[in-house]
PDB file of C-alpha atoms in Angstrom:
ATOM      1  CA  GLN A   1      -5.892  32.392 -24.314  1.00 88.00           C
ATOM      2  CA  VAL A   2      -7.652  30.042 -26.702  1.00 95.00           C
ATOM      3  CA  GLN A   3      -6.443  28.750 -30.050  1.00 96.00           C
ATOM      4  CA  LEU A   4      -8.079  26.804 -32.846  1.00 97.00           C
ATOM      5  CA  VAL A   5      -5.868  24.776 -35.147  1.00 96.00           C
ATOM      6  CA  GLU A   6      -7.133  23.096 -38.308  1.00 96.00           C
ATOM      7  CA  SER A   7      -5.430  20.255 -40.127  1.00 96.00           C
ATOM      8  CA  GLY A   8      -6.144  17.671 -42.788  1.00 97.00           C
ATOM      9  CA  GLY A   9      -6.328  19.765 -45.927  1.00 96.00           C
ATOM     10  CA  GLY A  10      -4.490  18.878 -49.091  1.00 97.00           C
ATOM     11  CA  LEU A  11      -4.754  17.883 -52.735  1.00 98.00           C
ATOM     12  CA  VAL A  12      -7.281  15.245 -53.707  1.00 98.00           C
ATOM     13  CA  GLN A  13      -8.686  14.006 -56.998  1.00 98.00           C
ATOM     14  CA  PRO A  14     -12.358  14.517 -57.858  1.00 98.00           C
ATOM     15  CA  GLY A  15     -14.379  11.848 -56.112  1.00 97.00           C
ATOM     16  CA  GLY A  16     -11.834  11.544 -53.339  1.00 98.00           C
ATOM     17  CA  SER A  17     -12.140  12.147 -49.612  1.00 98.00           C
ATOM     18  CA  LEU A  18     -10.486  14.240 -46.933  1.00 98.00           C
ATOM     19  CA  ARG A  19     -11.019  14.568 -43.214  1.00 98.00           C
ATOM     20  CA  LEU A  20     -10.431  17.936 -41.602  1.00 98.00           C
ATOM     21  CA  SER A  21      -9.786  18.379 -37.898  1.00 98.00           C
ATOM     22  CA  CYS A  22     -10.157  21.441 -35.707  1.00 98.00           C
ATOM     23  CA  THR A  23      -8.708  21.329 -32.202  1.00 98.00           C
ATOM     24  CA  ALA A  24      -9.222  23.948 -29.549  1.00 97.00           C
ATOM     25  CA  SER A  25      -6.645  24.492 -26.826  1.00 97.00           C
ATOM     26  CA  GLY A  26      -6.185  26.815 -23.905  1.00 96.00           C
ATOM     27  CA  SER A  27      -8.265  27.818 -20.934  1.00 94.00           C
ATOM     28  CA  ILE A  28     -11.561  26.270 -22.027  1.00 96.00           C
ATOM     29  CA  ARG A  29     -14.533  25.989 -19.718  1.00 95.00           C
ATOM     30  CA  SER A  30     -17.030  24.892 -22.349  1.00 94.00           C
ATOM     31  CA  LEU A  31     -17.106  24.274 -26.068  1.00 96.00           C
ATOM     32  CA  ASN A  32     -20.363  25.295 -27.663  1.00 97.00           C
ATOM     33  CA  LEU A  33     -21.314  25.713 -31.310  1.00 97.00           C
ATOM     34  CA  MET A  34     -18.661  24.529 -33.775  1.00 98.00           C
ATOM     35  CA  SER A  35     -18.770  25.230 -37.481  1.00 98.00           C
ATOM     36  CA  TRP A  36     -16.851  24.845 -40.687  1.00 98.00           C
ATOM     37  CA  TYR A  37     -16.746  27.605 -43.282  1.00 98.00           C
ATOM     38  CA  ARG A  38     -15.022  27.789 -46.632  1.00 98.00           C
ATOM     39  CA  GLN A  39     -13.817  30.558 -48.878  1.00 98.00           C
ATOM     40  CA  ALA A  40     -12.821  30.140 -52.501  1.00 97.00           C
ATOM     41  CA  PRO A  41     -10.857  32.849 -54.341  1.00 93.00           C
ATOM     42  CA  GLY A  42     -13.127  35.744 -55.272  1.00 94.00           C
ATOM     43  CA  ASN A  43     -15.973  34.417 -53.152  1.00 95.00           C
ATOM     44  CA  GLU A  44     -17.316  35.328 -49.751  1.00 97.00           C
ATOM     45  CA  ARG A  45     -16.795  33.007 -46.842  1.00 97.00           C
ATOM     46  CA  GLU A  46     -19.725  30.598 -46.615  1.00 97.00           C
ATOM     47  CA  LEU A  47     -21.017  28.430 -43.823  1.00 98.00           C
ATOM     48  CA  VAL A  48     -20.642  24.739 -44.661  1.00 98.00           C
ATOM     49  CA  ALA A  49     -21.710  22.838 -41.551  1.00 98.00           C
ATOM     50  CA  THR A  50     -22.525  23.379 -37.897  1.00 98.00           C
ATOM     51  CA  ILE A  51     -22.672  21.042 -34.930  1.00 98.00           C
ATOM     52  CA  ARG A  52     -24.253  21.951 -31.602  1.00 98.00           C
ATOM     53  CA  PRO A  53     -23.286  20.667 -28.146  1.00 96.00           C
ATOM     54  CA  ASP A  54     -26.188  18.210 -28.278  1.00 96.00           C
ATOM     55  CA  GLY A  55     -24.786  16.759 -31.508  1.00 96.00           C
ATOM     56  CA  SER A  56     -27.427  18.137 -33.826  1.00 97.00           C
ATOM     57  CA  THR A  57     -26.097  19.290 -37.175  1.00 98.00           C
ATOM     58  CA  THR A  58     -26.890  21.633 -40.025  1.00 97.00           C
ATOM     59  CA  TYR A  59     -25.433  21.570 -43.533  1.00 97.00           C
ATOM     60  CA  THR A  60     -25.491  23.871 -46.488  1.00 96.00           C
ATOM     61  CA  THR A  61     -27.345  22.419 -49.451  1.00 93.00           C
ATOM     62  CA  ALA A  62     -24.316  22.188 -51.751  1.00 92.00           C
ATOM     63  CA  ILE A  63     -22.581  19.574 -49.596  1.00 93.00           C
ATOM     64  CA  GLN A  64     -25.487  17.676 -48.046  1.00 90.00           C
ATOM     65  CA  GLY A  65     -25.033  13.949 -48.302  1.00 94.00           C
ATOM     66  CA  ARG A  66     -21.310  14.283 -48.984  1.00 97.00           C
ATOM     67  CA  TYR A  67     -19.946  15.946 -45.846  1.00 98.00           C
ATOM     68  CA  THR A  68     -20.328  14.917 -42.218  1.00 98.00           C
ATOM     69  CA  ILE A  69     -19.497  17.130 -39.262  1.00 98.00           C
ATOM     70  CA  SER A  70     -18.780  15.533 -35.898  1.00 98.00           C
ATOM     71  CA  ARG A  71     -17.181  16.429 -32.600  1.00 98.00           C
ATOM     72  CA  ASP A  72     -15.269  14.838 -29.758  1.00 97.00           C
ATOM     73  CA  ASP A  73     -15.604  17.096 -26.755  1.00 95.00           C
ATOM     74  CA  ALA A  74     -13.131  15.036 -24.740  1.00 95.00           C
ATOM     75  CA  LYS A  75     -10.536  16.110 -27.290  1.00 97.00           C
ATOM     76  CA  ASN A  76     -11.980  19.612 -27.886  1.00 97.00           C
ATOM     77  CA  THR A  77     -12.049  18.681 -31.548  1.00 98.00           C
ATOM     78  CA  ALA A  78     -14.461  18.968 -34.439  1.00 98.00           C
ATOM     79  CA  TYR A  79     -14.136  17.019 -37.658  1.00 98.00           C
ATOM     80  CA  LEU A  80     -15.374  17.443 -41.197  1.00 98.00           C
ATOM     81  CA  GLN A  81     -15.435  14.266 -43.264  1.00 98.00           C
ATOM     82  CA  MET A  82     -15.649  15.226 -46.921  1.00 98.00           C
ATOM     83  CA  ASN A  83     -16.518  12.546 -49.478  1.00 98.00           C
ATOM     84  CA  ASN A  84     -17.059  12.609 -53.232  1.00 97.00           C
ATOM     85  CA  LEU A  85     -15.196  15.889 -53.489  1.00 98.00           C
ATOM     86  CA  LYS A  86     -15.791  18.066 -56.525  1.00 97.00           C
ATOM     87  CA  PRO A  87     -13.590  20.776 -58.067  1.00 96.00           C
ATOM     88  CA  GLU A  88     -16.052  23.386 -56.814  1.00 96.00           C
ATOM     89  CA  ASP A  89     -15.365  22.265 -53.233  1.00 97.00           C
ATOM     90  CA  ALA A  90     -11.839  23.636 -53.464  1.00 98.00           C
ATOM     91  CA  ALA A  91     -11.361  26.442 -50.966  1.00 98.00           C
ATOM     92  CA  VAL A  92      -9.689  27.417 -47.736  1.00 98.00           C
ATOM     93  CA  TYR A  93     -11.678  25.760 -44.974  1.00 98.00           C
ATOM     94  CA  TYR A  94     -11.962  27.560 -41.651  1.00 98.00           C
ATOM     95  CA  CYS A  95     -13.106  26.314 -38.294  1.00 98.00           C
ATOM     96  CA  SER A  96     -15.158  28.466 -35.944  1.00 98.00           C
ATOM     97  CA  ALA A  97     -15.998  27.673 -32.346  1.00 98.00           C
ATOM     98  CA  TRP A  98     -17.939  29.456 -29.639  1.00 98.00           C
ATOM     99  CA  ILE A  99     -15.929  28.919 -26.484  1.00 97.00           C
ATOM    100  CA  ARG A 100     -16.406  30.005 -22.931  1.00 97.00           C
ATOM    101  CA  ARG A 101     -13.077  30.495 -21.218  1.00 96.00           C
ATOM    102  CA  HIS A 102     -12.546  29.890 -17.527  1.00 95.00           C
ATOM    103  CA  GLY A 103     -13.548  33.034 -15.655  1.00 94.00           C
ATOM    104  CA  ALA A 104     -15.533  34.443 -18.576  1.00 94.00           C
ATOM    105  CA  LEU A 105     -19.224  35.297 -18.299  1.00 96.00           C
ATOM    106  CA  ARG A 106     -20.121  34.268 -21.830  1.00 96.00           C
ATOM    107  CA  SER A 107     -18.832  32.481 -24.900  1.00 96.00           C
ATOM    108  CA  GLN A 108     -17.052  34.214 -27.726  1.00 97.00           C
ATOM    109  CA  GLU A 109     -16.239  33.114 -31.243  1.00 97.00           C
ATOM    110  CA  TYR A 110     -12.781  31.948 -32.199  1.00 97.00           C
ATOM    111  CA  TRP A 111     -11.391  31.177 -35.639  1.00 98.00           C
ATOM    112  CA  GLY A 112      -8.681  28.913 -36.934  1.00 97.00           C
ATOM    113  CA  GLN A 113      -6.103  29.931 -39.498  1.00 96.00           C
ATOM    114  CA  GLY A 114      -7.636  27.876 -42.299  1.00 97.00           C
ATOM    115  CA  THR A 115      -6.555  24.805 -44.227  1.00 97.00           C
ATOM    116  CA  GLN A 116      -6.384  24.590 -48.017  1.00 98.00           C
ATOM    117  CA  VAL A 117      -8.424  21.968 -49.860  1.00 98.00           C
ATOM    118  CA  THR A 118      -7.602  21.502 -53.538  1.00 98.00           C
ATOM    119  CA  VAL A 119      -9.642  19.190 -55.761  1.00 97.00           C
ATOM    120  CA  SER A 120      -7.985  18.512 -59.067  1.00 94.00           C
ATOM    121  CA  SER A 121      -7.001  15.676 -61.346  1.00 92.00           C
TER     122      SER A 121
END
């Protein structure tokens, strides 16, 4: 079995920073696409950032220049560095990863349980 666990959420003042982590564990053969999503109350879940195995990244417009996604494959971990946070960034942040398990023919998508980010003075 494979699990994704996020951490690093919390309460921060506007203009502050947080660093989220997402660690995969279990029977992992390869870690492919990794992404961060967020969902605010009453809103649909939206894609925030994606990082590919080659390190290339994609960001949604609303957070470009403020967030940085990275990965450490030796630790099966993805990170989301969030700077200059705004009240509208408050949401539950979810990690998604496409993982190929040992013995599996293809990758499948796994999700973490989410971590709350609150931006308030």
